[in-house]
Coordinates of N, CA and C in Angstrom, one line a residue:
M1018 N 43.1 40.7 52.0 CA 44.2 41.3 52.9 C 45.1 40.2 53.1
H1019 N 46.5 40.5 53.2 CA 47.5 39.3 53.4 C 48.2 39.9 54.6
Q1020 N 48.5 38.9 55.7 CA 49.0 39.1 57.0 C 50.0 38.4 57.0
K1021 N 51.4 38.7 57.4 CA 52.5 37.7 57.5 C 52.8 37.7 59.0
T1022 N 52.8 36.6 59.5 CA 53.4 36.5 61.0 C 54.6 35.7 61.3
E1023 N 55.0 35.3 62.3 CA 56.1 34.4 62.6 C 55.9 32.9 62.4
W1024 N 54.5 32.6 62.5 CA 54.2 31.2 62.3 C 53.4 30.8 60.8
G1025 N 53.4 31.9 60.1 CA 53.0 31.8 58.8 C 52.2 32.9 58.1
H1026 N 50.9 33.0 57.5 CA 50.3 33.9 57.1 C 49.0 33.9 56.9
I1027 N 48.1 34.5 56.6 CA 46.6 34.5 56.4 C 46.3 35.7 55.4
N1028 N 45.3 34.9 54.4 CA 44.7 35.7 53.3 C 43.4 35.7 53.8
C1029 N 42.9 37.1 54.0 CA 41.4 37.2 54.4 C 40.6 37.9 53.2
I1030 N 39.4 37.1 53.0 CA 38.6 37.7 52.3 C 37.1 38.2 52.9
H1031 N 36.7 39.2 52.5 CA 35.6 39.6 53.4 C 34.5 40.2 52.4
A1032 N 33.2 39.4 52.6 CA 32.1 39.6 51.9 C 30.8 40.5 52.6
Q1033 N 30.3 41.4 51.9 CA 28.9 42.0 52.7 C 28.0 42.1 51.7
N1034 N 26.7 41.7 52.2 CA 25.6 42.0 51.3 C 25.4 43.7 51.1
P1035 N 25.6 44.2 49.8 CA 25.3 45.5 49.7 C 23.9 46.0 50.0
D1036 N 23.1 45.3 49.9 CA 21.6 45.6 50.6 C 21.2 45.6 52.0
N1037 N 22.3 45.0 52.6 CA 22.0 44.9 54.0 C 23.4 44.7 54.8
P1038 N 23.8 45.9 55.2 CA 25.3 45.7 55.8 C 25.6 44.9 57.0
K1039 N 24.7 44.6 57.5 CA 24.7 43.6 58.9 C 25.1 42.3 58.3
Q1040 N 24.7 42.0 57.1 CA 25.1 40.4 56.6 C 26.3 40.5 55.9
S1041 N 27.2 40.0 57.0 CA 28.5 39.8 56.0 C 29.5 38.5 56.8
F1042 N 30.5 38.4 56.1 CA 31.3 37.2 56.5 C 32.7 37.6 56.1
S1043 N 33.7 36.5 56.8 CA 35.0 36.7 56.1 C 35.3 35.3 56.4
V1044 N 36.4 34.8 55.4 CA 37.0 34.0 55.0 C 38.7 34.1 55.1
G1045 N 39.3 33.2 56.0 CA 40.7 33.6 56.3 C 41.3 32.1 55.8
I1046 N 42.2 32.1 54.8 CA 43.1 31.1 54.4 C 44.4 31.1 55.2
T1047 N 44.7 30.3 56.1 CA 45.9 30.2 57.2 C 46.6 29.3 56.7
Y1048 N 47.8 29.7 56.7 CA 48.9 28.8 56.2 C 49.9 28.7 57.2
L1049 N 50.2 27.6 58.2 CA 51.1 27.7 59.3 C 52.5 26.8 58.7
L1050 N 53.7 27.2 59.1 CA 54.9 26.9 58.7 C 54.8 25.6 59.5
P1051 N 55.6 24.3 59.0 CA 55.9 23.2 59.7 C 56.5 23.4 61.1
G1052 N 56.0 23.0 62.0 CA 56.5 22.8 63.5 C 56.1 24.1 64.1
K1053 N 55.3 24.7 63.6 CA 54.8 25.9 64.2 C 53.2 25.9 64.8
G1054 N 52.8 26.9 65.9 CA 51.6 26.9 66.2 C 51.0 28.4 66.4
I1055 N 49.7 28.4 66.6 CA 49.0 29.7 66.8 C 48.6 29.6 68.2
Q1056 N 49.1 30.7 69.1 CA 49.1 30.9 70.5 C 47.7 31.0 70.9
R1057 N 47.2 30.8 72.0 CA 45.7 30.7 72.7 C 45.3 32.0 72.5
H1058 N 44.1 31.9 72.0 CA 43.2 33.3 71.6 C 41.6 32.8 71.8
T1059 N 40.7 34.2 71.5 CA 39.5 34.0 71.3 C 39.2 35.0 70.2
H1060 N 37.9 34.7 69.7 CA 37.3 35.6 68.8 C 35.9 35.9 69.4
Y1061 N 36.0 37.1 70.0 CA 34.7 37.6 70.9 C 33.6 38.0 69.9
G1062 N 32.4 37.2 70.5 CA 31.3 37.6 69.4 C 31.1 37.0 68.0
I1063 N 32.4 36.2 67.9 CA 32.4 35.5 66.2 C 32.6 34.0 66.4
D1064 N 31.8 33.5 65.6 CA 31.6 32.3 65.4 C 32.7 31.8 64.4
Q1065 N 33.4 30.6 64.3 CA 34.1 30.4 63.6 C 33.9 28.8 63.0
F1066 N 34.3 28.6 61.8 CA 34.0 27.2 61.2 C 35.5 27.3 60.8
L1067 N 36.1 25.9 61.0 CA 37.7 25.6 60.4 C 37.7 24.6 59.6
Y1068 N 38.3 24.6 58.5 CA 38.1 23.2 57.4 C 39.8 23.1 57.5
I1069 N 40.3 22.1 57.5 CA 41.8 21.6 57.7 C 42.1 21.3 56.1
L1070 N 42.7 21.9 55.2 CA 43.0 21.6 53.8 C 44.0 20.8 53.7
D1071 N 45.2 20.7 54.4 CA 46.2 20.1 54.4 C 46.8 19.8 55.7
G1072 N 47.8 18.8 55.9 CA 48.5 18.5 57.1 C 47.8 18.3 58.5
N1073 N 48.7 18.0 59.2 CA 47.9 17.5 60.7 C 48.8 17.9 61.9
G1074 N 48.2 17.8 63.0 CA 48.6 18.8 64.0 C 47.7 18.4 65.4
T1075 N 48.2 19.3 66.4 CA 47.4 19.3 67.5 C 46.5 20.6 67.8
Y1076 N 45.2 20.4 68.2 CA 44.5 21.7 68.5 C 43.9 21.6 69.7
I1077 N 44.0 22.6 70.7 CA 43.3 22.8 72.0 C 42.3 23.7 71.8
I1078 N 40.9 23.1 72.2 CA 39.8 23.8 72.0 C 39.1 23.9 73.5
N1079 N 38.8 25.1 74.2 CA 38.4 25.2 75.8 C 39.1 24.2 76.5
G1080 N 40.3 24.0 76.3 CA 41.2 23.2 77.2 C 41.3 21.9 76.9
V1081 N 40.5 21.6 75.8 CA 40.6 19.9 75.4 C 41.6 19.6 74.1
E1082 N 42.5 18.7 74.1 CA 43.1 18.5 73.2 C 42.9 17.8 72.0
K1083 N 42.6 18.1 70.7 CA 42.3 17.4 69.7 C 43.3 17.1 68.5
R1084 N 43.2 16.1 68.0 CA 44.3 16.1 66.9 C 43.6 16.1 65.7
F1085 N 44.2 16.9 64.6 CA 43.7 17.0 63.3 C 44.3 16.7 62.2
R1086 N 43.6 16.4 61.1 CA 44.4 16.1 59.7 C 43.5 16.8 58.7
K1087 N 44.2 16.5 57.5 CA 43.3 16.9 56.2 C 41.8 16.4 56.1
G1088 N 40.9 17.2 55.9 CA 39.5 16.8 55.7 C 38.7 17.1 56.8
M1089 N 39.3 17.3 58.2 CA 38.4 17.4 59.4 C 38.0 19.0 59.2
F1090 N 36.9 18.8 60.0 CA 36.3 20.3 60.3 C 36.2 20.6 61.9
F1091 N 36.0 21.8 62.4 CA 35.8 22.1 63.5 C 34.7 23.4 63.6
Y1092 N 33.5 23.2 64.4 CA 32.7 24.7 64.6 C 33.1 25.1 65.9
L1093 N 33.6 26.2 65.9 CA 33.9 27.0 67.2 C 32.6 28.0 67.4
E1094 N 32.0 27.8 68.8 CA 30.9 29.1 69.1 C 31.8 30.2 69.3
A1095 N 31.2 31.5 69.1 CA 31.9 32.7 69.6 C 32.4 32.5 70.9
D1096 N 33.5 33.3 71.3 CA 34.2 33.1 72.6 C 34.8 32.0 73.0
T1097 N 35.0 31.3 71.9 CA 35.9 29.9 72.4 C 37.2 30.1 72.4
I1098 N 37.9 29.6 73.5 CA 39.4 29.7 73.4 C 40.0 28.3 72.6
H1099 N 40.8 29.2 71.9 CA 41.6 27.8 71.0 C 43.2 28.1 70.6
E1100 N 43.7 27.3 70.5 CA 45.1 27.4 70.1 C 45.5 26.1 69.1
I1101 N 46.5 26.1 68.3 CA 47.3 25.1 67.4 C 48.6 25.1 68.1
I1102 N 48.9 23.9 68.6 CA 50.1 23.5 69.2 C 51.4 23.2 68.1
K1103 N 50.8 22.4 67.3 CA 52.1 22.1 66.2 C 51.0 21.6 65.2
V1104 N 52.0 22.1 63.8 CA 51.5 21.6 62.7 C 52.6 20.5 62.1
I1105 N 52.2 19.4 61.4 CA 53.2 18.6 60.9 C 52.8 18.5 59.7
P1106 N 53.8 18.9 58.5 CA 53.3 18.7 57.1 C 53.2 17.1 56.6
Q1107 N 52.4 16.8 55.7 CA 52.3 15.5 55.1 C 53.1 15.0 54.1

């Protein structure tokens, strides 16, 4: 699935175990346009693992500002409030 937004786009891949429909996961590859961000939000009941493929910027996780750059990763437990303030291309 491909979703276009004002800040970029997301390509989502969903995989499910055919033998157990309760076992599934989704991968979203998110591209943010330079200088753009993603507003504050949460994913209720869903853990997230974020890996930065390229670029750098500022992320706010549960009110704590963190800088990110290529190669960094973050684990967000379910219901974590987060936002990306700004992405700066490298």
